[in-house]
Amino acid sequence: YKMEHQVDATKFEVSSNFVTIEKKKYGIFFFRKVSQKATEEDSRKAFVANVAHELRTPLTSATTFAEILAFKDDLTPEEVKESSKYIYDELKRLGSLVADLSDITKFDQGEMRIVRSRFNIKDLVYDIEKFYSVNKGLSKKNVKQIYKSEDKMIEADYNRLKQVFINIIDNAFMY
């Protein structure tokens, strides 16, 4: 729902959306000055350009290695395995980017569901360490854990929180 409203000389756009948390629907209302719309549209365009770049990068890498596998006849078994793993890793990264984009769309449409549960933060840290050792080939000697997790129960959306930490750590590795 969107509408414009004017207070004195300032125009505002009022929009609403709904989010479901634990099977309850909540209304969220956004108020913004109409002059902000241009800035937000510029931000949206920049976001789309960044997404296109982020999607193109793993796709280009995977395509390059697929071409090597398809057209180069003198590859050693190690080179074939290495190229295949690189393609696999890049396609997983591409899938992760598409999933993130899907989450953003769901959030914008008010369809993102938050599933709260009680869990031990130590279990979350362990799962993230396991994720990096299995998916990224990192061992404990490659990564120094600064925070020693304690037995502490929290209530949150486990999967969303895990996703946030993985995104932060991935960004730390990339940048």
Tab-separated table of N, CA and C in Angstrom:
chain	number	residue	atom	x	y	z
A	1	TYR	N	0.851	-1.169	0.000
A	1	TYR	CA	0.000	0.000	0.000
A	1	TYR	C	0.893	1.227	0.000
A	2	LYS	N	0.617	2.179	-0.895
A	2	LYS	CA	1.381	3.430	-0.944
A	2	LYS	C	0.435	4.599	-1.119
A	3	MET	N	0.824	5.707	-0.505
A	3	MET	CA	0.079	6.950	-0.713
A	3	MET	C	1.004	8.117	-0.418
A	4	GLU	N	0.673	9.271	-0.957
A	4	GLU	CA	1.440	10.478	-0.666
A	4	GLU	C	0.619	11.370	0.242
A	5	HIS	N	1.334	12.055	1.136
A	5	HIS	CA	0.685	12.938	2.096
A	5	HIS	C	1.560	14.180	2.215
A	6	GLN	N	0.920	15.329	2.364
A	6	GLN	CA	1.671	16.567	2.456
A	6	GLN	C	1.432	17.215	3.806
A	7	VAL	N	2.545	17.610	4.448
A	7	VAL	CA	2.494	18.358	5.704
A	7	VAL	C	3.216	19.664	5.435
A	8	ASP	N	2.475	20.764	5.524
A	8	ASP	CA	2.989	22.078	5.149
A	8	ASP	C	3.521	22.009	3.713
A	9	ALA	N	4.816	22.303	3.495
A	9	ALA	CA	5.348	22.292	2.138
A	9	ALA	C	6.083	20.990	1.814
A	10	THR	N	6.091	20.064	2.748
A	10	THR	CA	6.848	18.823	2.559
A	10	THR	C	5.916	17.676	2.206
A	11	LYS	N	6.244	16.990	1.094
A	11	LYS	CA	5.480	15.817	0.690
A	11	LYS	C	6.136	14.564	1.256
A	12	PHE	N	5.293	13.655	1.723
A	12	PHE	CA	5.767	12.380	2.240
A	12	PHE	C	5.098	11.250	1.477
A	13	GLU	N	5.825	10.177	1.288
A	13	GLU	CA	5.231	8.955	0.760
A	13	GLU	C	5.104	7.999	1.945
A	14	VAL	N	3.936	7.434	2.092
A	14	VAL	CA	3.683	6.476	3.167
A	14	VAL	C	3.448	5.133	2.491
A	15	SER	N	4.227	4.134	2.888
A	15	SER	CA	4.024	2.796	2.339
A	15	SER	C	3.999	1.806	3.491
A	16	SER	N	3.363	0.690	3.239
A	16	SER	CA	3.276	-0.323	4.289
A	16	SER	C	3.587	-1.688	3.700
A	17	ASN	N	3.991	-2.564	4.575
A	17	ASN	CA	4.283	-3.939	4.200
A	17	ASN	C	3.980	-4.804	5.417
A	18	PHE	N	3.928	-6.086	5.213
A	18	PHE	CA	3.652	-6.992	6.310
A	18	PHE	C	4.760	-8.016	6.412
A	19	VAL	N	5.097	-8.382	7.620
A	19	VAL	CA	6.076	-9.429	7.873
A	19	VAL	C	5.439	-10.418	8.853
A	20	THR	N	5.716	-11.697	8.661
A	20	THR	CA	5.172	-12.729	9.535
A	20	THR	C	6.285	-13.234	10.428
A	21	ILE	N	6.063	-13.157	11.725
A	21	ILE	CA	7.004	-13.669	12.712
A	21	ILE	C	6.223	-14.607	13.621
A	22	GLU	N	6.674	-15.861	13.651
A	22	GLU	CA	6.016	-16.886	14.466
A	22	GLU	C	4.511	-16.920	14.225
A	23	LYS	N	4.125	-16.980	12.960
A	23	LYS	CA	2.741	-17.113	12.521
A	23	LYS	C	1.868	-15.898	12.850
A	24	LYS	N	2.470	-14.791	13.238
A	24	LYS	CA	1.731	-13.563	13.498
A	24	LYS	C	2.141	-12.542	12.453
A	25	LYS	N	1.164	-11.860	11.883
A	25	LYS	CA	1.451	-10.821	10.893
A	25	LYS	C	1.567	-9.472	11.580
A	26	TYR	N	2.606	-8.737	11.200
A	26	TYR	CA	2.829	-7.409	11.744
A	26	TYR	C	2.906	-6.425	10.585
A	27	GLY	N	2.336	-5.269	10.764
A	27	GLY	CA	2.399	-4.223	9.755
A	27	GLY	C	3.609	-3.344	9.993
A	28	ILE	N	4.303	-3.014	8.931
A	28	ILE	CA	5.455	-2.122	9.001
A	28	ILE	C	5.130	-0.932	8.100
A	29	PHE	N	5.292	0.258	8.637
A	29	PHE	CA	4.991	1.461	7.878
A	29	PHE	C	6.260	2.262	7.667
A	30	PHE	N	6.430	2.755	6.447
A	30	PHE	CA	7.589	3.541	6.084
A	30	PHE	C	7.132	4.931	5.677
A	31	PHE	N	7.787	5.945	6.227
A	31	PHE	CA	7.506	7.327	5.896
A	31	PHE	C	8.792	7.909	5.320
A	32	ARG	N	8.695	8.521	4.152
A	32	ARG	CA	9.883	9.146	3.598
A	32	ARG	C	9.491	10.369	2.796
A	33	LYS	N	10.410	11.317	2.788
A	33	LYS	CA	10.189	12.513	2.001
A	33	LYS	C	10.243	12.133	0.533
A	34	VAL	N	9.410	12.758	-0.254
A	34	VAL	CA	9.365	12.456	-1.682
A	34	VAL	C	10.717	12.770	-2.328
A	35	SER	N	11.419	13.780	-1.842
A	35	SER	CA	12.726	14.118	-2.400
A	35	SER	C	13.738	12.991	-2.179
A	36	GLN	N	13.498	12.121	-1.194
A	36	GLN	CA	14.390	10.998	-0.939
A	36	GLN	C	14.218	9.894	-1.973
A	37	LYS	N	13.086	9.907	-2.680
A	37	LYS	CA	12.808	8.836	-3.634
A	37	LYS	C	13.875	8.752	-4.715
A	38	ALA	N	14.367	9.901	-5.179
A	38	ALA	CA	15.392	9.894	-6.231
A	38	ALA	C	16.668	9.237	-5.715
A	39	THR	N	17.074	9.572	-4.501
A	39	THR	CA	18.262	8.968	-3.903
A	39	THR	C	18.072	7.468	-3.734
A	40	GLU	N	16.893	7.049	-3.298
A	40	GLU	CA	16.622	5.626	-3.134
A	40	GLU	C	16.611	4.905	-4.473
A	41	GLU	N	16.114	5.574	-5.507
A	41	GLU	CA	16.121	4.967	-6.843
A	41	GLU	C	17.557	4.813	-7.342
A	42	ASP	N	18.409	5.815	-7.074
A	42	ASP	CA	19.825	5.705	-7.431
A	42	ASP	C	20.479	4.545	-6.682
A	43	SER	N	20.139	4.401	-5.411
A	43	SER	CA	20.676	3.291	-4.607
A	43	SER	C	20.216	1.952	-5.169
A	44	ARG	N	18.959	1.881	-5.563
A	44	ARG	CA	18.426	0.634	-6.127
A	44	ARG	C	19.144	0.284	-7.436
A	45	LYS	N	19.392	1.300	-8.281
A	45	LYS	CA	20.110	1.052	-9.532
A	45	LYS	C	21.538	0.577	-9.261
A	46	ALA	N	22.202	1.196	-8.288
A	46	ALA	CA	23.563	0.780	-7.934
A	46	ALA	C	23.554	-0.650	-7.392
A	47	PHE	N	22.541	-0.972	-6.599
A	47	PHE	CA	22.412	-2.330	-6.065
A	47	PHE	C	22.261	-3.346	-7.198
A	48	VAL	N	21.407	-3.057	-8.162
A	48	VAL	CA	21.201	-3.969	-9.296
A	48	VAL	C	22.505	-4.137	-10.071
A	49	ALA	N	23.241	-3.057	-10.273
A	49	ALA	CA	24.523	-3.147	-10.983
A	49	ALA	C	25.510	-4.018	-10.204
A	50	ASN	N	25.553	-3.855	-8.879
A	50	ASN	CA	26.443	-4.670	-8.056
A	50	ASN	C	26.051	-6.135	-8.101
A	51	VAL	N	24.746	-6.407	-8.041
A	51	VAL	CA	24.265	-7.789	-8.103
A	51	VAL	C	24.660	-8.409	-9.435
A	52	ALA	N	24.474	-7.678	-10.512
A	52	ALA	CA	24.843	-8.194	-11.841
A	52	ALA	C	26.328	-8.537	-11.880
A	53	HIS	N	27.152	-7.663	-11.319
A	53	HIS	CA	28.598	-7.926	-11.280
A	53	HIS	C	28.901	-9.154	-10.423
A	54	GLU	N	28.294	-9.229	-9.243
A	54	GLU	CA	28.537	-10.355	-8.336
A	54	GLU	C	28.093	-11.677	-8.948
A	55	LEU	N	27.022	-11.677	-9.734
A	55	LEU	CA	26.556	-12.899	-10.391
A	55	LEU	C	27.452	-13.253	-11.584
A	56	ARG	N	27.904	-12.243	-12.291
A	56	ARG	CA	28.717	-12.470	-13.481
A	56	ARG	C	30.079	-13.069	-13.134
A	57	THR	N	30.674	-12.665	-12.015
A	57	THR	CA	32.020	-13.108	-11.659
A	57	THR	C	32.124	-14.633	-11.518
A	58	PRO	N	31.314	-15.285	-10.668
A	58	PRO	CA	31.444	-16.751	-10.586
A	58	PRO	C	31.014	-17.450	-11.871
A	59	LEU	N	30.066	-16.862	-12.570
A	59	LEU	CA	29.613	-17.466	-13.825
A	59	LEU	C	30.739	-17.436	-14.866
A	60	THR	N	31.447	-16.326	-14.968
A	60	THR	CA	32.570	-16.211	-15.898
A	60	THR	C	33.685	-17.187	-15.531
A	61	SER	N	33.992	-17.280	-14.238
A	61	SER	CA	35.041	-18.199	-13.791
A	61	SER	C	34.683	-19.641	-14.107
A	62	ALA	N	33.457	-20.030	-13.783
A	62	ALA	CA	33.022	-21.409	-14.046
A	62	ALA	C	33.029	-21.697	-15.546
A	63	THR	N	32.591	-20.752	-16.352
A	63	THR	CA	32.577	-20.931	-17.805
A	63	THR	C	33.997	-21.117	-18.342
A	64	THR	N	34.935	-20.331	-17.854
A	64	THR	CA	36.332	-20.431	-18.297
A	64	THR	C	36.896	-21.819	-18.008
A	65	PHE	N	36.682	-22.304	-16.777
A	65	PHE	CA	37.206	-23.619	-16.429
A	65	PHE	C	36.468	-24.737	-17.164
A	66	ALA	N	35.181	-24.548	-17.435
A	66	ALA	CA	34.431	-25.536	-18.221
A	66	ALA	C	34.979	-25.605	-19.651
A	67	GLU	N	35.321	-24.454	-20.211
A	67	GLU	CA	35.914	-24.423	-21.555
A	67	GLU	C	37.255	-25.154	-21.573
A	68	ILE	N	38.047	-24.960	-20.542
A	68	ILE	CA	39.335	-25.654	-20.449
A	68	ILE	C	39.097	-27.166	-20.434
A	69	LEU	N	38.156	-27.610	-19.623
A	69	LEU	CA	37.854	-29.041	-19.557
A	69	LEU	C	37.323	-29.571	-20.886
A	70	ALA	N	36.511	-28.784	-21.558
A	70	ALA	CA	35.866	-29.240	-22.788
A	70	ALA	C	36.810	-29.250	-23.985
A	71	PHE	N	37.750	-28.320	-24.048
A	71	PHE	CA	38.516	-28.159	-25.275
A	71	PHE	C	40.016	-28.433	-25.152
A	72	LYS	N	40.503	-28.634	-23.955
A	72	LYS	CA	41.934	-28.919	-23.811
A	72	LYS	C	42.106	-30.415	-23.577
A	73	ASP	N	42.836	-31.067	-24.463
A	73	ASP	CA	42.942	-32.524	-24.434
A	73	ASP	C	44.104	-33.051	-23.596
A	74	ASP	N	45.057	-32.242	-23.252
A	74	ASP	CA	46.255	-32.739	-22.584
A	74	ASP	C	46.294	-32.428	-21.080
A	75	LEU	N	45.141	-32.402	-20.446
A	75	LEU	CA	45.083	-32.120	-19.006
A	75	LEU	C	45.459	-33.365	-18.202
A	76	THR	N	46.184	-33.131	-17.119
A	76	THR	CA	46.490	-34.236	-16.206
A	76	THR	C	45.259	-34.500	-15.346
A	77	PRO	N	45.171	-35.683	-14.740
A	77	PRO	CA	44.035	-35.953	-13.838
A	77	PRO	C	43.925	-34.927	-12.705
A	78	GLU	N	45.060	-34.444	-12.229
A	78	GLU	CA	45.037	-33.432	-11.163
A	78	GLU	C	44.433	-32.122	-11.671
A	79	GLU	N	44.783	-31.732	-12.905
A	79	GLU	CA	44.237	-30.509	-13.492
A	79	GLU	C	42.738	-30.630	-13.739
A	80	VAL	N	42.300	-31.810	-14.161
A	80	VAL	CA	40.866	-32.044	-14.360
A	80	VAL	C	40.133	-31.921	-13.029
A	81	LYS	N	40.689	-32.545	-12.001
A	81	LYS	CA	40.058	-32.494	-10.673
A	81	LYS	C	40.029	-31.060	-10.136
A	82	GLU	N	41.140	-30.372	-10.274
A	82	GLU	CA	41.227	-28.990	-9.794
A	82	GLU	C	40.228	-28.090	-10.526
A	83	SER	N	40.154	-28.227	-11.840
A	83	SER	CA	39.213	-27.420	-12.624
A	83	SER	C	37.771	-27.748	-12.265
A	84	SER	N	37.489	-29.035	-12.097
A	84	SER	CA	36.140	-29.451	-11.728
A	84	SER	C	35.752	-28.893	-10.362
A	85	LYS	N	36.676	-28.934	-9.411
A	85	LYS	CA	36.390	-28.399	-8.069
A	85	LYS	C	36.164	-26.892	-8.144
A	86	TYR	N	36.940	-26.210	-8.972
A	86	TYR	CA	36.777	-24.765	-9.106
A	86	TYR	C	35.393	-24.439	-9.671
A	87	ILE	N	34.964	-25.195	-10.680
A	87	ILE	CA	33.629	-24.996	-11.250
A	87	ILE	C	32.573	-25.245	-10.177
A	88	TYR	N	32.730	-26.326	-9.435
A	88	TYR	CA	31.787	-26.665	-8.368
A	88	TYR	C	31.706	-25.532	-7.336
A	89	ASP	N	32.859	-25.043	-6.885
A	89	ASP	CA	32.889	-23.967	-5.883
A	89	ASP	C	32.229	-22.697	-6.405
A	90	GLU	N	32.505	-22.343	-7.654
A	90	GLU	CA	31.932	-21.126	-8.229
A	90	GLU	C	30.413	-21.253	-8.409
A	91	LEU	N	29.949	-22.430	-8.797
A	91	LEU	CA	28.500	-22.627	-8.941
A	91	LEU	C	27.808	-22.603	-7.581
A	92	LYS	N	28.471	-23.122	-6.544
A	92	LYS	CA	27.908	-23.020	-5.197
A	92	LYS	C	27.824	-21.556	-4.769
A	93	ARG	N	28.859	-20.798	-5.087
A	93	ARG	CA	28.856	-19.367	-4.750
A	93	ARG	C	27.750	-18.652	-5.502
A	94	LEU	N	27.566	-19.003	-6.772
A	94	LEU	CA	26.495	-18.426	-7.575
A	94	LEU	C	25.140	-18.756	-6.959
A	95	GLY	N	24.954	-20.000	-6.558
A	95	GLY	CA	23.704	-20.407	-5.906
A	95	GLY	C	23.461	-19.643	-4.618
A	96	SER	N	24.514	-19.416	-3.863
A	96	SER	CA	24.399	-18.656	-2.620
A	96	SER	C	23.991	-17.212	-2.889
A	97	LEU	N	24.558	-16.610	-3.935
A	97	LEU	CA	24.191	-15.238	-4.305
A	97	LEU	C	22.729	-15.152	-4.730
A	98	VAL	N	22.285	-16.140	-5.500
A	98	VAL	CA	20.880	-16.158	-5.931
A	98	VAL	C	19.967	-16.324	-4.718
A	99	ALA	N	20.353	-17.178	-3.772
A	99	ALA	CA	19.556	-17.360	-2.558
A	99	ALA	C	19.481	-16.057	-1.757
A	100	ASP	N	20.618	-15.340	-1.652
A	100	ASP	CA	20.626	-14.048	-0.952
A	100	ASP	C	19.696	-13.055	-1.638
A	101	LEU	N	19.747	-13.028	-2.954
A	101	LEU	CA	18.882	-12.137	-3.719
A	101	LEU	C	17.413	-12.497	-3.500
A	102	SER	N	17.128	-13.781	-3.457
A	102	SER	CA	15.772	-14.250	-3.190
A	102	SER	C	15.305	-13.811	-1.800
A	103	ASP	N	16.207	-13.887	-0.827
A	103	ASP	CA	15.867	-13.446	0.534
A	103	ASP	C	15.535	-11.958	0.563
A	104	ILE	N	16.306	-11.163	-0.174
A	104	ILE	CA	16.048	-9.720	-0.227
A	104	ILE	C	14.672	-9.467	-0.825
A	105	THR	N	14.349	-10.186	-1.893
A	105	THR	CA	13.038	-10.043	-2.532
A	105	THR	C	11.929	-10.426	-1.567
A	106	LYS	N	12.103	-11.522	-0.856
A	106	LYS	CA	11.097	-11.952	0.120
A	106	LYS	C	10.912	-10.893	1.207
A	107	PHE	N	12.036	-10.313	1.663
A	107	PHE	CA	11.957	-9.285	2.693
A	107	PHE	C	11.196	-8.070	2.184
A	108	ASP	N	11.524	-7.629	0.949
A	108	ASP	CA	10.842	-6.476	0.356
A	108	ASP	C	9.344	-6.715	0.207
A	109	GLN	N	8.964	-7.960	-0.060
A	109	GLN	CA	7.552	-8.290	-0.259
A	109	GLN	C	6.855	-8.685	1.041
A	110	GLY	N	7.591	-8.629	2.159
A	110	GLY	CA	7.000	-8.960	3.448
A	110	GLY	C	6.759	-10.447	3.639
A	111	GLU	N	7.470	-11.271	2.877
A	111	GLU	CA	7.260	-12.715	2.949
A	111	GLU	C	8.347	-13.444	3.730
A	112	MET	N	9.359	-12.731	4.200
A	112	MET	CA	10.435	-13.390	4.930
A	112	MET	C	9.919	-13.832	6.289
A	113	ARG	N	10.149	-15.065	6.590
A	113	ARG	CA	9.685	-15.623	7.855
A	113	ARG	C	10.863	-15.749	8.825
A	114	ILE	N	10.638	-15.289	10.025
A	114	ILE	CA	11.617	-15.405	11.089
A	114	ILE	C	11.156	-16.555	11.984
A	115	VAL	N	12.028	-17.550	12.137
A	115	VAL	CA	11.695	-18.715	12.959
A	115	VAL	C	12.589	-18.668	14.199
A	116	ARG	N	12.027	-18.200	15.275
A	116	ARG	CA	12.794	-18.060	16.511
A	116	ARG	C	12.828	-19.384	17.259
A	117	SER	N	13.997	-19.656	17.833
A	117	SER	CA	14.151	-20.833	18.681
A	117	SER	C	15.242	-20.545	19.706
A	118	ARG	N	15.258	-21.334	20.762
A	118	ARG	CA	16.315	-21.201	21.770
A	118	ARG	C	17.426	-22.176	21.408
A	119	PHE	N	18.641	-21.676	21.442
A	119	PHE	CA	19.784	-22.542	21.156
A	119	PHE	C	21.024	-21.988	21.831
A	120	ASN	N	22.023	-22.840	21.934
A	120	ASN	CA	23.288	-22.479	22.555
A	120	ASN	C	24.174	-21.819	21.501
A	121	ILE	N	24.675	-20.640	21.799
A	121	ILE	CA	25.528	-19.914	20.864
A	121	ILE	C	26.772	-20.730	20.507
A	122	LYS	N	27.215	-21.562	21.430
A	122	LYS	CA	28.378	-22.419	21.182
A	122	LYS	C	28.105	-23.377	20.015
A	123	ASP	N	26.864	-23.874	19.912
A	123	ASP	CA	26.502	-24.764	18.802
A	123	ASP	C	26.571	-24.024	17.469
A	124	LEU	N	26.151	-22.762	17.467
A	124	LEU	CA	26.211	-21.957	16.252
A	124	LEU	C	27.663	-21.747	15.816
A	125	VAL	N	28.534	-21.399	16.756
A	125	VAL	CA	29.948	-21.195	16.443
A	125	VAL	C	30.557	-22.487	15.905
A	126	TYR	N	30.211	-23.624	16.520
A	126	TYR	CA	30.713	-24.919	16.057
A	126	TYR	C	30.247	-25.201	14.627
A	127	ASP	N	28.965	-24.942	14.334
A	127	ASP	CA	28.434	-25.174	12.984
A	127	ASP	C	29.129	-24.302	11.942
A	128	ILE	N	29.420	-23.068	12.309
A	128	ILE	CA	30.099	-22.163	11.375
A	128	ILE	C	31.532	-22.644	11.132
A	129	GLU	N	32.220	-23.074	12.195
A	129	GLU	CA	33.567	-23.631	12.023
A	129	GLU	C	33.518	-24.863	11.114
A	130	LYS	N	32.532	-25.708	11.322
A	130	LYS	CA	32.378	-26.922	10.504
A	130	LYS	C	32.093	-26.550	9.049
A	131	PHE	N	31.241	-25.546	8.840
A	131	PHE	CA	30.933	-25.073	7.488
A	131	PHE	C	32.210	-24.674	6.771
A	132	TYR	N	33.068	-23.919	7.439
A	132	TYR	CA	34.296	-23.455	6.794
A	132	TYR	C	35.295	-24.576	6.596
A	133	SER	N	35.344	-25.547	7.479
A	133	SER	CA	36.282	-26.649	7.272
A	133	SER	C	35.824	-27.547	6.131
A	134	VAL	N	34.507	-27.746	5.968
A	134	VAL	CA	33.989	-28.611	4.905
A	134	VAL	C	33.908	-27.866	3.577
A	135	ASN	N	33.310	-26.677	3.571
A	135	ASN	CA	33.041	-25.959	2.317
A	135	ASN	C	34.189	-25.092	1.830
A	136	LYS	N	35.026	-24.645	2.710
A	136	LYS	CA	36.085	-23.728	2.304
A	136	LYS	C	37.476	-24.342	2.461
A	137	GLY	N	37.540	-25.567	2.992
A	137	GLY	CA	38.824	-26.238	3.139
A	137	GLY	C	39.718	-25.610	4.188
A	138	LEU	N	39.153	-24.901	5.138
A	138	LEU	CA	39.950	-24.267	6.181
A	138	LEU	C	39.990	-25.166	7.410
A	139	SER	N	41.138	-25.257	8.014
A	139	SER	CA	41.249	-26.024	9.252
A	139	SER	C	41.463	-25.046	10.396
A	140	LYS	N	41.449	-25.571	11.612
A	140	LYS	CA	41.613	-24.691	12.774
A	140	LYS	C	42.963	-23.986	12.766
A	141	LYS	N	43.976	-24.597	12.123
A	141	LYS	CA	45.270	-23.924	12.077
A	141	LYS	C	45.278	-22.759	11.081
A	142	ASN	N	44.309	-22.725	10.118
A	142	ASN	CA	44.208	-21.618	9.172
A	142	ASN	C	43.434	-20.436	9.734
A	143	VAL	N	42.563	-20.684	10.698
A	143	VAL	CA	41.690	-19.647	11.229
A	143	VAL	C	41.879	-19.571	12.740
A	144	LYS	N	42.109	-18.366	13.202
A	144	LYS	CA	42.270	-18.157	14.637
A	144	LYS	C	40.938	-17.697	15.208
A	145	GLN	N	40.420	-18.452	16.153
A	145	GLN	CA	39.158	-18.090	16.786
A	145	GLN	C	39.462	-17.133	17.935
A	146	ILE	N	39.032	-15.909	17.768
A	146	ILE	CA	39.306	-14.897	18.789
A	146	ILE	C	38.332	-15.037	19.955
A	147	TYR	N	37.077	-15.267	19.637
A	147	TYR	CA	36.047	-15.375	20.660
A	147	TYR	C	35.901	-16.829	21.042
A	148	LYS	N	36.120	-17.145	22.289
A	148	LYS	CA	35.892	-18.499	22.796
A	148	LYS	C	34.439	-18.571	23.245
A	149	SER	N	33.664	-19.342	22.509
A	149	SER	CA	32.235	-19.396	22.801
A	149	SER	C	31.978	-20.132	24.113
A	150	GLU	N	31.019	-19.616	24.834
A	150	GLU	CA	30.619	-20.199	26.106
A	150	GLU	C	29.247	-20.824	25.942
A	151	ASP	N	28.856	-21.610	26.926
A	151	ASP	CA	27.492	-22.126	26.933
A	151	ASP	C	26.575	-20.966	27.286
A	152	LYS	N	25.922	-20.444	26.286
A	152	LYS	CA	25.014	-19.316	26.491
A	152	LYS	C	23.807	-19.524	25.601
A	153	MET	N	22.644	-19.618	26.182
A	153	MET	CA	21.408	-19.814	25.433
A	153	MET	C	20.894	-18.463	24.953
A	154	ILE	N	20.496	-18.433	23.675
A	154	ILE	CA	19.886	-17.232	23.122
A	154	ILE	C	18.624	-17.636	22.374
A	155	GLU	N	17.794	-16.653	22.065
A	155	GLU	CA	16.597	-16.899	21.260
A	155	GLU	C	16.693	-16.045	20.006
A	156	ALA	N	16.724	-16.723	18.861
A	156	ALA	CA	16.869	-16.027	17.582
A	156	ALA	C	16.522	-17.002	16.462
A	157	ASP	N	16.583	-16.517	15.233
A	157	ASP	CA	16.416	-17.380	14.064
A	157	ASP	C	17.805	-17.952	13.750
A	158	TYR	N	17.993	-19.217	14.081
A	158	TYR	CA	19.297	-19.881	13.974
A	158	TYR	C	19.879	-19.758	12.565
A	159	ASN	N	19.087	-20.120	11.554
A	159	ASN	CA	19.596	-20.121	10.181
A	159	ASN	C	19.927	-18.723	9.677
A	160	ARG	N	19.094	-17.741	10.024
A	160	ARG	CA	19.376	-16.358	9.599
A	160	ARG	C	20.642	-15.839	10.273
A	161	LEU	N	20.790	-16.142	11.561
A	161	LEU	CA	21.971	-15.688	12.285
A	161	LEU	C	23.230	-16.354	11.720
A	162	LYS	N	23.134	-17.637	11.410
A	162	LYS	CA	24.260	-18.348	10.797
A	162	LYS	C	24.612	-17.709	9.457
A	163	GLN	N	23.593	-17.381	8.668
A	163	GLN	CA	23.802	-16.752	7.361
A	163	GLN	C	24.496	-15.400	7.519
A	164	VAL	N	24.089	-14.619	8.510
A	164	VAL	CA	24.703	-13.309	8.754
A	164	VAL	C	26.184	-13.475	9.072
A	165	PHE	N	26.516	-14.404	9.980
A	165	PHE	CA	27.919	-14.610	10.353
A	165	PHE	C	28.747	-15.105	9.171
A	166	ILE	N	28.199	-16.014	8.376
A	166	ILE	CA	28.928	-16.520	7.216
A	166	ILE	C	29.163	-15.398	6.202
A	167	ASN	N	28.160	-14.548	5.987
A	167	ASN	CA	28.337	-13.409	5.069
A	167	ASN	C	29.416	-12.459	5.567
A	168	ILE	N	29.431	-12.191	6.864
A	168	ILE	CA	30.445	-11.291	7.433
A	168	ILE	C	31.838	-11.896	7.286
A	169	ILE	N	31.959	-13.178	7.600
A	169	ILE	CA	33.263	-13.844	7.500
A	169	ILE	C	33.722	-13.931	6.043
A	170	ASP	N	32.795	-14.268	5.136
A	170	ASP	CA	33.138	-14.296	3.701
A	170	ASP	C	33.645	-12.944	3.234
A	171	ASN	N	32.963	-11.873	3.653
A	171	ASN	CA	33.403	-10.525	3.272
A	171	ASN	C	34.795	-10.219	3.852
A	172	ALA	N	35.054	-10.697	5.069
A	172	ALA	CA	36.369	-10.487	5.676
A	172	ALA	C	37.450	-11.189	4.854
A	173	PHE	N	37.160	-12.392	4.360
A	173	PHE	CA	38.137	-13.096	3.524
A	173	PHE	C	38.338	-12.396	2.194
A	174	MET	N	37.268	-11.888	1.609
A	174	MET	CA	37.361	-11.255	0.283
A	174	MET	C	37.992	-9.876	0.332
A	175	TYR	N	37.714	-9.130	1.391
A	175	TYR	CA	38.152	-7.735	1.415
A	175	TYR	C	39.152	-7.493	2.519
